[in-house]
C-alpha positions as a Markdown table, in Angstrom:
| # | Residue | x | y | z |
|---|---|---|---|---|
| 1 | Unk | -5.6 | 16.4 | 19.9 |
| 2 | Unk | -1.7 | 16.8 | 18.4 |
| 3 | Unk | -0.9 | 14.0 | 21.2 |
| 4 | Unk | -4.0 | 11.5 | 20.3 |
| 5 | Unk | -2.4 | 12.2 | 16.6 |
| 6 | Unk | 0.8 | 11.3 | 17.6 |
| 7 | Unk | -0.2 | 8.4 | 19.2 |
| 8 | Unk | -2.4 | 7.1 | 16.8 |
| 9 | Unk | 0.4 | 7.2 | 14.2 |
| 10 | Unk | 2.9 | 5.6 | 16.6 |
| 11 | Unk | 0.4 | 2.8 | 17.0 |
| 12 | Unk | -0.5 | 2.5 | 13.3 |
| 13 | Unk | 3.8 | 3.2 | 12.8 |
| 14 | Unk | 3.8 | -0.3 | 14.9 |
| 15 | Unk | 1.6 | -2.3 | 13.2 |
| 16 | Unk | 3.3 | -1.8 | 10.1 |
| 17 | Unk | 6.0 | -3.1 | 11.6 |
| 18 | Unk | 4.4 | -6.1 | 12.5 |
| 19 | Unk | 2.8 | -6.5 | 9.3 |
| 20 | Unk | 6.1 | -6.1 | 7.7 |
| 21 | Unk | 6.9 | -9.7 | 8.7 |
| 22 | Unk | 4.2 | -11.6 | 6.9 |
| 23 | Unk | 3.4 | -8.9 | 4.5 |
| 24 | Unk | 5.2 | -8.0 | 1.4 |
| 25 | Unk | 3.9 | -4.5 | 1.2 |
| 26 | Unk | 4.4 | -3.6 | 4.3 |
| 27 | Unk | 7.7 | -5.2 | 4.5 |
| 28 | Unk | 8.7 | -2.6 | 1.3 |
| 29 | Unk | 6.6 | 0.1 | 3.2 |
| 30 | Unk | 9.0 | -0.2 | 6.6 |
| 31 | Unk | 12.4 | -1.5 | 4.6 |
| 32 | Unk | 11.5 | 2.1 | 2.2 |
| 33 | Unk | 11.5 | 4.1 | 5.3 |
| 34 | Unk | 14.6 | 3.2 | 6.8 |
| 35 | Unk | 17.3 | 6.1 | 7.6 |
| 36 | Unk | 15.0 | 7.9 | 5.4 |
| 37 | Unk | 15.4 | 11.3 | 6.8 |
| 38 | Unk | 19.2 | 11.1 | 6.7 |
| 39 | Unk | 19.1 | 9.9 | 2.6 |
| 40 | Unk | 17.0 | 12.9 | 2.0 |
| 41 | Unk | 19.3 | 15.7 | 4.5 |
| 42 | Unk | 22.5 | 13.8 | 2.3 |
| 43 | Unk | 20.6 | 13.9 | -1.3 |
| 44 | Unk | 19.9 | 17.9 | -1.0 |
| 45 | Unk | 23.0 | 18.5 | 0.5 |
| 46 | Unk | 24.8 | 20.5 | -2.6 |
| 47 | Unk | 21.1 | 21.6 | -3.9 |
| 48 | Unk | 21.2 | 25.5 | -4.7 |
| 49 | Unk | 18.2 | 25.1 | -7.4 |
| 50 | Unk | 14.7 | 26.1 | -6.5 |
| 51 | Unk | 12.8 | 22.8 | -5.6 |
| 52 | Unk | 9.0 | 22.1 | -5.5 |
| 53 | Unk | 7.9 | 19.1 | -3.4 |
| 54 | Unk | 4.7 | 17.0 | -5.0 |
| 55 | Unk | 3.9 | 14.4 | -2.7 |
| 56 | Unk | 1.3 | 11.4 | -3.6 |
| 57 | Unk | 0.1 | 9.1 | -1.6 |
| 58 | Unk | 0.0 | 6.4 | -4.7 |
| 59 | Unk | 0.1 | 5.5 | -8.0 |
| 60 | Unk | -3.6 | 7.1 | -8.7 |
| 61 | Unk | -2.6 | 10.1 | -7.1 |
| 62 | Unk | 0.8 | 10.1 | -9.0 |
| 63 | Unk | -1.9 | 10.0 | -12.2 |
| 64 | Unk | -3.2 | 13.7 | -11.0 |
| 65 | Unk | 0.4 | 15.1 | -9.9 |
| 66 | Unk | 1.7 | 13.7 | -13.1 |
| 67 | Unk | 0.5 | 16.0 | -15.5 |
| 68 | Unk | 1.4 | 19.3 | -12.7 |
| 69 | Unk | 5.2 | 17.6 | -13.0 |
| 70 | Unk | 5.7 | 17.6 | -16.2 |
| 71 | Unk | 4.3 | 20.8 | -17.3 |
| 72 | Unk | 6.7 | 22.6 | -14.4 |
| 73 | Unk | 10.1 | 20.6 | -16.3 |
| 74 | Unk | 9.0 | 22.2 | -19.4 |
| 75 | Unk | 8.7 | 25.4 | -18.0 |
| 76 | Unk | 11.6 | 25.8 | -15.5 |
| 77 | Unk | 14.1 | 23.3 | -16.6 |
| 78 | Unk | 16.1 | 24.2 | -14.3 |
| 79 | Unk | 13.7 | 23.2 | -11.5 |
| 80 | Unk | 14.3 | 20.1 | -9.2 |
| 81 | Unk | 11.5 | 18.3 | -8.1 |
| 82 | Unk | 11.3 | 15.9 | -5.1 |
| 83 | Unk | 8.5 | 13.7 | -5.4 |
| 84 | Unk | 7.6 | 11.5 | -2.3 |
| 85 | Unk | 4.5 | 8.2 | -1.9 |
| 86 | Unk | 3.0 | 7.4 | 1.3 |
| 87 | Unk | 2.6 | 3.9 | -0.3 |
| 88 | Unk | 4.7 | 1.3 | -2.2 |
| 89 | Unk | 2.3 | 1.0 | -5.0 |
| 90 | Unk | 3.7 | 4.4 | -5.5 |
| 91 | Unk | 7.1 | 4.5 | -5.4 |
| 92 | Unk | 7.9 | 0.9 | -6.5 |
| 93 | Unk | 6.1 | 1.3 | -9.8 |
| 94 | Unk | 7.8 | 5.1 | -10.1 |
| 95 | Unk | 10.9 | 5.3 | -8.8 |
| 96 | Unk | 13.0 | 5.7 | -11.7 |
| 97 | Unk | 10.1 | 8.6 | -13.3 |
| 98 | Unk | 12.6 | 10.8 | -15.5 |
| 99 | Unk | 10.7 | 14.2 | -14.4 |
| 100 | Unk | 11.6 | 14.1 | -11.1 |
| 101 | Unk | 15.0 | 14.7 | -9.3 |
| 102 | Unk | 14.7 | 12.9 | -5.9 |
| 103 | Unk | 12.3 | 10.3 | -5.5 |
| 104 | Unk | 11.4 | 9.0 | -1.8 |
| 105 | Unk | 8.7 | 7.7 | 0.7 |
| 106 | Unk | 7.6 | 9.8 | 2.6 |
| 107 | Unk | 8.4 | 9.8 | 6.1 |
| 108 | Unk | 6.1 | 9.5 | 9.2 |
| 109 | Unk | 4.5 | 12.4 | 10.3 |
| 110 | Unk | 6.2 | 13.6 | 13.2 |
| 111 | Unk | 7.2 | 16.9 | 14.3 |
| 112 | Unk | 11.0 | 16.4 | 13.9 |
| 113 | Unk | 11.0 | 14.6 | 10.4 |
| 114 | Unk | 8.5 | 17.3 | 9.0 |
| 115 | Unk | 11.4 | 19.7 | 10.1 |
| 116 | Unk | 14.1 | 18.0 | 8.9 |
| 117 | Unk | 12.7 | 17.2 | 5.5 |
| 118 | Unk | 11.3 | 20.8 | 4.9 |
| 119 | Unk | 14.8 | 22.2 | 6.0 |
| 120 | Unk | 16.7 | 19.6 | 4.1 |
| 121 | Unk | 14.7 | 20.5 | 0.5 |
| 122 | Unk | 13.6 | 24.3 | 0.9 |
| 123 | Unk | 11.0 | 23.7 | -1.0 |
| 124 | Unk | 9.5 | 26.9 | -2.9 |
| 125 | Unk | 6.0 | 25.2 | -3.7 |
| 126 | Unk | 4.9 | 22.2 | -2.1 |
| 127 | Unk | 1.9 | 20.5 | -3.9 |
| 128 | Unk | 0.0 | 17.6 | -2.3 |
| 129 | Unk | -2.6 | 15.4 | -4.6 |
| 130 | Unk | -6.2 | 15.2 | -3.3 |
| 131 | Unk | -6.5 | 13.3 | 0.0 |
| 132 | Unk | -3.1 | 14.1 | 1.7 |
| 133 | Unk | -3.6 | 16.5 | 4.6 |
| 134 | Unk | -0.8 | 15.7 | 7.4 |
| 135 | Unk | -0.5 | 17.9 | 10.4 |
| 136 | Unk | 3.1 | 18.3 | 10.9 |
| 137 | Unk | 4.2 | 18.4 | 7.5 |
| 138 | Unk | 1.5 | 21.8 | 7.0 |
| 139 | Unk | 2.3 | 23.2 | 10.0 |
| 140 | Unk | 6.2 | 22.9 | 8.9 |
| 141 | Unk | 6.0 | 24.7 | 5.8 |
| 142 | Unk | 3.6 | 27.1 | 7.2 |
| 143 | Unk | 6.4 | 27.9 | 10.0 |
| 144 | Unk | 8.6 | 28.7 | 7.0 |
| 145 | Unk | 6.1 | 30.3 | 5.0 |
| 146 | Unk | 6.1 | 28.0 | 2.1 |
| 147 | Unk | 3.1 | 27.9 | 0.0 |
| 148 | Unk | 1.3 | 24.4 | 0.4 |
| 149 | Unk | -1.3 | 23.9 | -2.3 |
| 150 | Unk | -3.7 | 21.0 | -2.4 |
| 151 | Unk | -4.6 | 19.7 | -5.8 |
| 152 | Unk | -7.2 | 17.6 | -7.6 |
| 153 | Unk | -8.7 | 17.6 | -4.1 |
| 154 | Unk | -12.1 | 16.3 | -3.3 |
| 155 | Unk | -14.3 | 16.6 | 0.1 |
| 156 | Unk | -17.6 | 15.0 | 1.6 |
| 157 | Unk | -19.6 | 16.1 | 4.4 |
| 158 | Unk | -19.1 | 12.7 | 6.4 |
| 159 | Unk | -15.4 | 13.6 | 6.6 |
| 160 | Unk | -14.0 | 14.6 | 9.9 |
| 161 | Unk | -13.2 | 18.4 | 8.6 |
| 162 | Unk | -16.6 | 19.0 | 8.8 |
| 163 | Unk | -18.0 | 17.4 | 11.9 |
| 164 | Unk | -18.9 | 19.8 | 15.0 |
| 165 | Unk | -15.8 | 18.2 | 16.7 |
| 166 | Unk | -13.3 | 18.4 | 13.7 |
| 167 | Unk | -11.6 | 21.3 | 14.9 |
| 168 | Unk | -8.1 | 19.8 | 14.7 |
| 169 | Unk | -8.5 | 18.6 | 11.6 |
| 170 | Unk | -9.8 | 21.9 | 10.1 |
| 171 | Unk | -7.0 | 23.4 | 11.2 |
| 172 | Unk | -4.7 | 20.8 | 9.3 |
| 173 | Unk | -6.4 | 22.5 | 6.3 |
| 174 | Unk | -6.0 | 26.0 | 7.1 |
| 175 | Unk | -2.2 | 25.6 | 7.2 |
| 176 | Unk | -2.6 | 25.4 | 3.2 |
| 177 | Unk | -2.6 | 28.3 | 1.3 |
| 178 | Unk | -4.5 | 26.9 | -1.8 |
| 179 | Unk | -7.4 | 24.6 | -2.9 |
| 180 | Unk | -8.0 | 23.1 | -6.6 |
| 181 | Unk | -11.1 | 21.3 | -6.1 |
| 182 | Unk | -12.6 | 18.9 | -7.9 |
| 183 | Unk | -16.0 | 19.9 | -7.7 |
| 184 | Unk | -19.0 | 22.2 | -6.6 |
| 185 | Unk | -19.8 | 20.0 | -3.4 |
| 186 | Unk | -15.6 | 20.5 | -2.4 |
| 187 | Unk | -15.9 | 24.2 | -2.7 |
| 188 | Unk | -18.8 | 24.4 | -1.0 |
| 189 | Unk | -17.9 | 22.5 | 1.9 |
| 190 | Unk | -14.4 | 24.1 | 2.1 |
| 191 | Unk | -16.3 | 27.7 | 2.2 |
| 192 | Unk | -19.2 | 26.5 | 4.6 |
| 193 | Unk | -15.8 | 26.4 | 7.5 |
| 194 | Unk | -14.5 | 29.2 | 6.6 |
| 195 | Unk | -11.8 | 28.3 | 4.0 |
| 196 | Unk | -11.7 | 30.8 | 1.2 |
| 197 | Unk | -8.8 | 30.2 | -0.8 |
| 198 | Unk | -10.0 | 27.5 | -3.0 |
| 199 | Unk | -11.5 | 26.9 | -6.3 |
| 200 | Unk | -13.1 | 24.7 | -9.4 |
| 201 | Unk | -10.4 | 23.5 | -11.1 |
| 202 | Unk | -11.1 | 20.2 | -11.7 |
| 203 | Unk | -9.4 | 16.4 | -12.3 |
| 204 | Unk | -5.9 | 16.9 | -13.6 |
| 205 | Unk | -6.6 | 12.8 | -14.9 |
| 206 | Unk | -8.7 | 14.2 | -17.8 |
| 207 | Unk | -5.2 | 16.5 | -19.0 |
| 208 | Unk | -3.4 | 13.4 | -18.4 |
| 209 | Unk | -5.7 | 10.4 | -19.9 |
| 210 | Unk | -6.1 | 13.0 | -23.1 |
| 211 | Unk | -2.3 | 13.6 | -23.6 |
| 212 | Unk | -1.7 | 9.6 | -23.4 |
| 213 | Unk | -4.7 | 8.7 | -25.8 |
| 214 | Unk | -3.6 | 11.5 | -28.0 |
| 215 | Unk | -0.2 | 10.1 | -28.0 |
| 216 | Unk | -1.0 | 6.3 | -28.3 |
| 217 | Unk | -0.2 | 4.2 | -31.0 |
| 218 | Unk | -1.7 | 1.7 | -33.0 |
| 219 | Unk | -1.9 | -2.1 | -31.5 |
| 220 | Unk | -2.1 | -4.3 | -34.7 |
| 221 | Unk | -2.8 | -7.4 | -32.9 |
| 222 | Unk | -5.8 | -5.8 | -31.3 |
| 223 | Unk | -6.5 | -4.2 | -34.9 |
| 224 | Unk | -6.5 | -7.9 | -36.5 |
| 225 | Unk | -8.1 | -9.4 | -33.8 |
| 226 | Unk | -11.3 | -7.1 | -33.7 |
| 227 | Unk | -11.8 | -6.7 | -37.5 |
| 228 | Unk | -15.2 | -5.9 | -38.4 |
| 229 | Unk | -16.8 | -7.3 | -35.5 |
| 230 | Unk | -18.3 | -5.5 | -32.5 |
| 231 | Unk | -16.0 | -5.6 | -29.6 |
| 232 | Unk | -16.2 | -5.1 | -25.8 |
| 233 | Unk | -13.0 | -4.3 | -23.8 |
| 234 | Unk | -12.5 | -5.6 | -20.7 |
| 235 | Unk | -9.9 | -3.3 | -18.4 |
| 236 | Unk | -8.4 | -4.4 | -15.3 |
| 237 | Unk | -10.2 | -7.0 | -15.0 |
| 238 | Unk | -10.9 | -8.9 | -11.7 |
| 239 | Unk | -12.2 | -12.2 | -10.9 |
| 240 | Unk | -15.9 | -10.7 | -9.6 |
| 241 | Unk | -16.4 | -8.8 | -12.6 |
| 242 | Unk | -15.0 | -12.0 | -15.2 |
| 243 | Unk | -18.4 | -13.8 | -13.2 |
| 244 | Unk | -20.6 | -11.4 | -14.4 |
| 245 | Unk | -19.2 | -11.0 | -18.1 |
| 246 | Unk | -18.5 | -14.5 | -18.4 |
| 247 | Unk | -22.2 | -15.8 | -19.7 |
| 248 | Unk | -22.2 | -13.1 | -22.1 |
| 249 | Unk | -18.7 | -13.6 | -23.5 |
| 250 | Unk | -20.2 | -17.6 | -23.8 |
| 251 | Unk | -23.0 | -16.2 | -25.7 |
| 252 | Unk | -20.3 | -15.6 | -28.5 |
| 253 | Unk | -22.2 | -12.7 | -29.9 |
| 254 | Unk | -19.4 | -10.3 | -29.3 |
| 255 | Unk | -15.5 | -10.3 | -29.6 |
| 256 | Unk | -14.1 | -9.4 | -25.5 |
| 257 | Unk | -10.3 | -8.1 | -25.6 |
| 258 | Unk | -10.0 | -8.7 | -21.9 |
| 259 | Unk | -7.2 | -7.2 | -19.9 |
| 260 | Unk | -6.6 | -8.8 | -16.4 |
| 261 | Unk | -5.7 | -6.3 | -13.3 |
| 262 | Unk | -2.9 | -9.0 | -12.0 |
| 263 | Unk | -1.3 | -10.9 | -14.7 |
| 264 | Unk | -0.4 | -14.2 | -13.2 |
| 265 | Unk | -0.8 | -17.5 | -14.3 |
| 266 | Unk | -3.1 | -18.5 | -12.3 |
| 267 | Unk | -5.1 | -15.8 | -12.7 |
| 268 | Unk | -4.8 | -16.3 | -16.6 |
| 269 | Unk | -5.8 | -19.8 | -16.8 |
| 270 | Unk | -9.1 | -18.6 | -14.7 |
| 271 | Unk | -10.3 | -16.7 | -17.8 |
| 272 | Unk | -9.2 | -19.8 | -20.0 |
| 273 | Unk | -11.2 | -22.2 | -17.4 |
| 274 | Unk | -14.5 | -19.9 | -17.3 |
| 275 | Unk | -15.0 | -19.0 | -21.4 |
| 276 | Unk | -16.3 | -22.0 | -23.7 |
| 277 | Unk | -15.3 | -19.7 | -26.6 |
| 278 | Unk | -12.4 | -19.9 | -28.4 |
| 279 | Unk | -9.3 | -17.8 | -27.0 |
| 280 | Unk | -5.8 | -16.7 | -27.2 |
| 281 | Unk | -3.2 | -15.0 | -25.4 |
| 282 | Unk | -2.0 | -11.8 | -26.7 |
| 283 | Unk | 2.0 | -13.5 | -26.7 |
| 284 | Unk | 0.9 | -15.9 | -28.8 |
| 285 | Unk | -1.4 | -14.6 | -31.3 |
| 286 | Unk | 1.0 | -13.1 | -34.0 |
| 287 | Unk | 1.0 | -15.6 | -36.4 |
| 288 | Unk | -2.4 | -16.8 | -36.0 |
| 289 | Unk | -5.7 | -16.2 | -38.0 |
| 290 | Unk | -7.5 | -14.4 | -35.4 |
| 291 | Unk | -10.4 | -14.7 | -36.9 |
| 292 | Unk | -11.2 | -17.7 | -35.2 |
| 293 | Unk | -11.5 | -16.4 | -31.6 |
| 294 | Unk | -13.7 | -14.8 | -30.0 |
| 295 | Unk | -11.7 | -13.7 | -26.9 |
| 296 | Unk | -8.1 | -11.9 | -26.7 |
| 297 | Unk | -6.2 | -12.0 | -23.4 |
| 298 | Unk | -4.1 | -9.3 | -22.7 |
| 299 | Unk | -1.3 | -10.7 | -21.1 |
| 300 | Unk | 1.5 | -7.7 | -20.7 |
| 301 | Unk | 0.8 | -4.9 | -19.0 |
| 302 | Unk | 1.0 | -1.1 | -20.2 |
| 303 | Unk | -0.9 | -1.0 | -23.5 |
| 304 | Unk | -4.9 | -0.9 | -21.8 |
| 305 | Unk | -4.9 | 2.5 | -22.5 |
| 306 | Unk | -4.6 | 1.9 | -26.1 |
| 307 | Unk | -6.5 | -0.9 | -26.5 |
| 308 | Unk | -10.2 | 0.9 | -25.9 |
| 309 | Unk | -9.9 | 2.0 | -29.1 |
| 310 | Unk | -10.8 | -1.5 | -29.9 |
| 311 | Unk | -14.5 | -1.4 | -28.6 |
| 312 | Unk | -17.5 | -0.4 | -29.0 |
| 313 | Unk | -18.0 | -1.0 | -26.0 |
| 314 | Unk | -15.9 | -1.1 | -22.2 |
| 315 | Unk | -16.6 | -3.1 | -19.7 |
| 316 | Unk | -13.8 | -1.2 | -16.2 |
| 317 | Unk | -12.9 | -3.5 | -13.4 |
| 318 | Unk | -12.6 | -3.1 | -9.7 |
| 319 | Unk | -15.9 | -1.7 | -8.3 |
| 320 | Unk | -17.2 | -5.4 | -7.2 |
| 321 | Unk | -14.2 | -5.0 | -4.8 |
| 322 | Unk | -12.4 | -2.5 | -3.9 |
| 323 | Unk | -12.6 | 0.3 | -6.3 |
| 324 | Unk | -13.3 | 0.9 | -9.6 |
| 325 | Unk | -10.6 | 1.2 | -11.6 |
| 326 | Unk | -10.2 | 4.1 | -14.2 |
| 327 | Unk | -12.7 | 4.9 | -16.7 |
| 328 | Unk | -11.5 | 8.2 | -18.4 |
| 329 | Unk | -8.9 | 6.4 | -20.2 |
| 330 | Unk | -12.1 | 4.6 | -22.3 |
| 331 | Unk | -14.4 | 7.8 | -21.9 |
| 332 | Unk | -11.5 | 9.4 | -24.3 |
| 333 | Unk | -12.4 | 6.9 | -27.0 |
| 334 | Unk | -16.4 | 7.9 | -26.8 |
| 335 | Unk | -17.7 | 4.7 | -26.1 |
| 336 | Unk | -20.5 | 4.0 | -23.5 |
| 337 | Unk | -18.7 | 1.9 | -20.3 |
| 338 | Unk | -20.4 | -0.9 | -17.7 |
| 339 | Unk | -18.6 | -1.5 | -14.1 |
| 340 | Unk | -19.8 | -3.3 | -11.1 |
| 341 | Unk | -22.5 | -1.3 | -8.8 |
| 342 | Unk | -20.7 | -1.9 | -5.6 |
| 343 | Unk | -17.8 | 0.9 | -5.2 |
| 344 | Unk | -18.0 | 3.4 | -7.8 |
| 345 | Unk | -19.6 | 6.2 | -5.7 |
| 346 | Unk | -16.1 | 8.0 | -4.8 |
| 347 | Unk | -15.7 | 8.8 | -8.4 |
| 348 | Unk | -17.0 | 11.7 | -9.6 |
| 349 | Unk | -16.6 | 10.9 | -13.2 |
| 350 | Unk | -18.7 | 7.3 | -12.8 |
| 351 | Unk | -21.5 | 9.7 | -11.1 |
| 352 | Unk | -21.6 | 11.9 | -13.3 |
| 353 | Unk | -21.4 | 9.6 | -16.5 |
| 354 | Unk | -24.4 | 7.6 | -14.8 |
| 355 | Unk | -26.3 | 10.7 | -14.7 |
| 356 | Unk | -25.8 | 12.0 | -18.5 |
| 357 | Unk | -26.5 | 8.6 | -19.7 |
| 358 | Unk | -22.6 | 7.5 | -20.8 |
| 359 | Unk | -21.7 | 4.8 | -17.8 |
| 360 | Unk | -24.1 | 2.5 | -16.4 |
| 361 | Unk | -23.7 | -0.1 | -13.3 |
| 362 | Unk | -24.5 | -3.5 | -13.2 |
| 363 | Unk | -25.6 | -5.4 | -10.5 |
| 364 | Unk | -24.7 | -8.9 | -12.4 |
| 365 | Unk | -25.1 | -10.6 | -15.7 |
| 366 | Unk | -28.9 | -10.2 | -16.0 |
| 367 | Unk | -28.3 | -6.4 | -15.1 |
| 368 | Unk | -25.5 | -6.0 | -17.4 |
| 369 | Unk | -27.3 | -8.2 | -20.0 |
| 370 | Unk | -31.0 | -5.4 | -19.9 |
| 371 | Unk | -28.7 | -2.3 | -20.3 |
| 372 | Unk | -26.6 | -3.6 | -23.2 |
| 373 | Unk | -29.4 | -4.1 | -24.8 |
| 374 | Unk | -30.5 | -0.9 | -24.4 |
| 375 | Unk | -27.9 | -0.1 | -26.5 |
| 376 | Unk | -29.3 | -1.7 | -29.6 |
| 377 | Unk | -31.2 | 1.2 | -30.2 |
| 378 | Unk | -28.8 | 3.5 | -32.5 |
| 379 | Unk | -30.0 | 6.6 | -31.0 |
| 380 | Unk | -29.3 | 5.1 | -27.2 |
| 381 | Unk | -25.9 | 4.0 | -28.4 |
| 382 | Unk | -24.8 | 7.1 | -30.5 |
| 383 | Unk | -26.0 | 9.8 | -27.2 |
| 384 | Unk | -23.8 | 7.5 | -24.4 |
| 385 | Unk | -20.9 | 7.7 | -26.9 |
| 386 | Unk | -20.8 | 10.9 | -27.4 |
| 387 | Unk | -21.4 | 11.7 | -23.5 |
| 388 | Unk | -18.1 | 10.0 | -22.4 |
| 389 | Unk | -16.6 | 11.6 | -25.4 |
| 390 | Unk | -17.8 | 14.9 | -24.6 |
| 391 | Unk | -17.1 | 14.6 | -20.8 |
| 392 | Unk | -13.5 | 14.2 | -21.5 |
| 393 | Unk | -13.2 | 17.3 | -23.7 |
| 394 | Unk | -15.4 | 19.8 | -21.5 |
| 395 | Unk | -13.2 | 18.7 | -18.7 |
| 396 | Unk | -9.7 | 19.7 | -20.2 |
| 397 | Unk | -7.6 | 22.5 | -18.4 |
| 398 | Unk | -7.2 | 21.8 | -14.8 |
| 399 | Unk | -3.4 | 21.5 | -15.2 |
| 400 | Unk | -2.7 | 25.1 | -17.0 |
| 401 | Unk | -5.3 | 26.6 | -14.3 |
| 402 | Unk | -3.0 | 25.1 | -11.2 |
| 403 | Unk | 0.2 | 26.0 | -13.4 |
| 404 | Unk | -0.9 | 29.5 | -13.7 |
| 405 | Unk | -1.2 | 30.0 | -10.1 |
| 406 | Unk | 2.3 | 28.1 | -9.5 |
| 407 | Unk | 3.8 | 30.6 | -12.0 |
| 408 | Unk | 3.3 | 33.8 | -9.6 |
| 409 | Unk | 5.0 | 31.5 | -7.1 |
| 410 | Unk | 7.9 | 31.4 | -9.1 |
| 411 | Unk | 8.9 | 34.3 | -10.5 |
């Protein structure tokens, strides 16, 4: 099994490198590798300080290591930490992150690298975010007796682990020495193999969504914009989901703040071509009476967090296609959120907000159309805004309970 590993990353190893020649990401995910090993051996070189390697394999995961990194800084200042991506979405959007002393990709999974890399940073802790379970990286800090800890972690039976002929890979998992799960199902299936050393802790997202909300500012553009009218907010916004909002925004019953995932021009005049209402672009609505328009689009990136605040309503991007994108960030806010019904099943928090009556998927415009309405009715309304809002809250803590354990670790 090691060998058909090995091979099958060799293989995969080589199609990124054909990929790389057409491909932008891939040409950033080869370039990013390059003499890797030796940049990390030279960058630890005069390292005496204790170090504790967080590895991510993107930006989402980055979200749920985020809070663990910082909290660790504030504790032991004198702490280095290396943090490494799998992918460029990662590392090319944090590369410069101020809590972390060495910042690299994260080099193929072979037996010599995994050496190299652990020998090259000592690492004290290591702490990989959710899905990242790589043989010859945990079988290299086992050798050395390094605690490995797997955070924000999530399983499901259909995964190889627990498959009659998962062997291999269940003994990728037993090379860590600690699980914070996400969930009951995760613990569950971790114990039903034999694997102990795990529990409930939860999504470090919610401790990290909070702190940002709780930190935001006001947006006085959005704040002019929305007055007294009832609001939806549009976040990450892709071109399936602007198809299935776009009748209601041309019903011009409600005020959209709409936030595009990619903002390019092209992309931008899309939204302008599809609404019949009246609408400006965030860049060029300061001196304007905004009472006029009916639609705002957001076209900056880093404030969507903030702008939630805006609505009464939140409308998430992404599951139409490949994901959905995050819906804590409005949950925080307490106002009830629609996404797409196609990929939303992998997150736990759209589940469960389904379930208690906070979230609700739409199939299309007709679908999204019956459940707003829904909403009309004050006590409907008033229970799925207090769900999200509640959610958020009773979720709290997952950070302080991983921290605690880090703690004994070291003394």
């Amino acid at each position: 099994m090691v060998l058909l590993y090995n091979t099958a990353l060799f293989f995969l190893r080589l199609g990124f490198r054909f990929a790389s020649i057409v491909h932008s990401k891939a040409n950033a995910f080869v370039k990013g590798r390059k003499a890797i090993i030796d940049k990390i051996q030279l960058a630890f070189k005069n390292n005496t300080a204790p170090v504790v390697w967080v590895h991510c394999a993107s930006l989402g995961e980055f979200e749920q290591g985020r809070p663990v990194i910082e909290l660790l800084k504030k504790e032991y200042p004198t702490l280095k930490i290396l943090l490494t991506f799998f992918s460029p979405s990662g590392f090319e959007v944090r590369k410069n992150y101020k809590y972390a002393d060495y910042i690299f990709y994260l080099p193929w999974d072979t037996a010599s690298n995994a050496e190299k890399l652990v020998a090259a940073a000592n690492p004290t802790v290591a702490i990989f975010v959710k899905y990242e379970f790589w043989y010859h990286y945990s079988k290299a800090l086992k050798s050395r007796n390094t605690p490995l800890i797997s955070i924000s972690s999530i399983f499901r039976p259909e995964q190889l682990f627990f498959k009659s002929y998962g062997g291999f890979y269940r003994d990728i998992l037993k090379n860590y020495d600690y699980f914070f799960v996400q969930n009951d199902v995760s613990l569950k299936l971790l114990k039903s193999i034999g694997i102990d050393r795990c529990t409930i802790a939860g999504d470090t997202r919610f401790d990290r969504v909070y702190a940002v909300v709780q930190e935001g500012g006001d947006i006085l553009i959005a704040e002019k914009f929305k007055g007294n009218q009832k609001t939806m907010v549009v976040g990450s916004c892709w071109l399936e989901d602007l198809e299935v909002l776009t009748p209601m925004i041309n019903e011009d019953k409600l005020k959209f703040i709409i936030a595009p995932h990619e903002i390019s021009e092209t992309f931008l005049q899309t939204i302008e071509g599809a609404i019949q209402v009246k609408s400006i672009r965030y860049s060029k609505a300061g001196d304007k009476n905004l009472d006029e328009y009916q639609v705002l689009i957001i076209d900056n990136v880093g404030m969507l967090s903030r702008l939630y605040k805006y609505g009464e309503f939140a409308f998430v991007g992404g599951a139409f296609g490949k994901g959905l994108h995050n819906i804590l960030e409005a949950a925080c806010y307490g106002v009830p959120i629609f996404f797409g019904n196609k990929n939303y099943e992998k997150f736990q928090e759209a589940i469960d907000l389904i379930n208690r009556g906070g979230a609700f998927e739409v199939a299309d415009y007709v679908d999204l159309k019956d459940k707003f309405e829904m909403l009309n009715v004050p006590s409907t309304f008033l229970l799925a805004c207090d769900v999200t809002r509640s959610y958020v809250t009773e979720n709290l803590g997952a950070t302080e309970k991983i921290i605690q354990y880090c703690r004994k670790l070291l003394k």
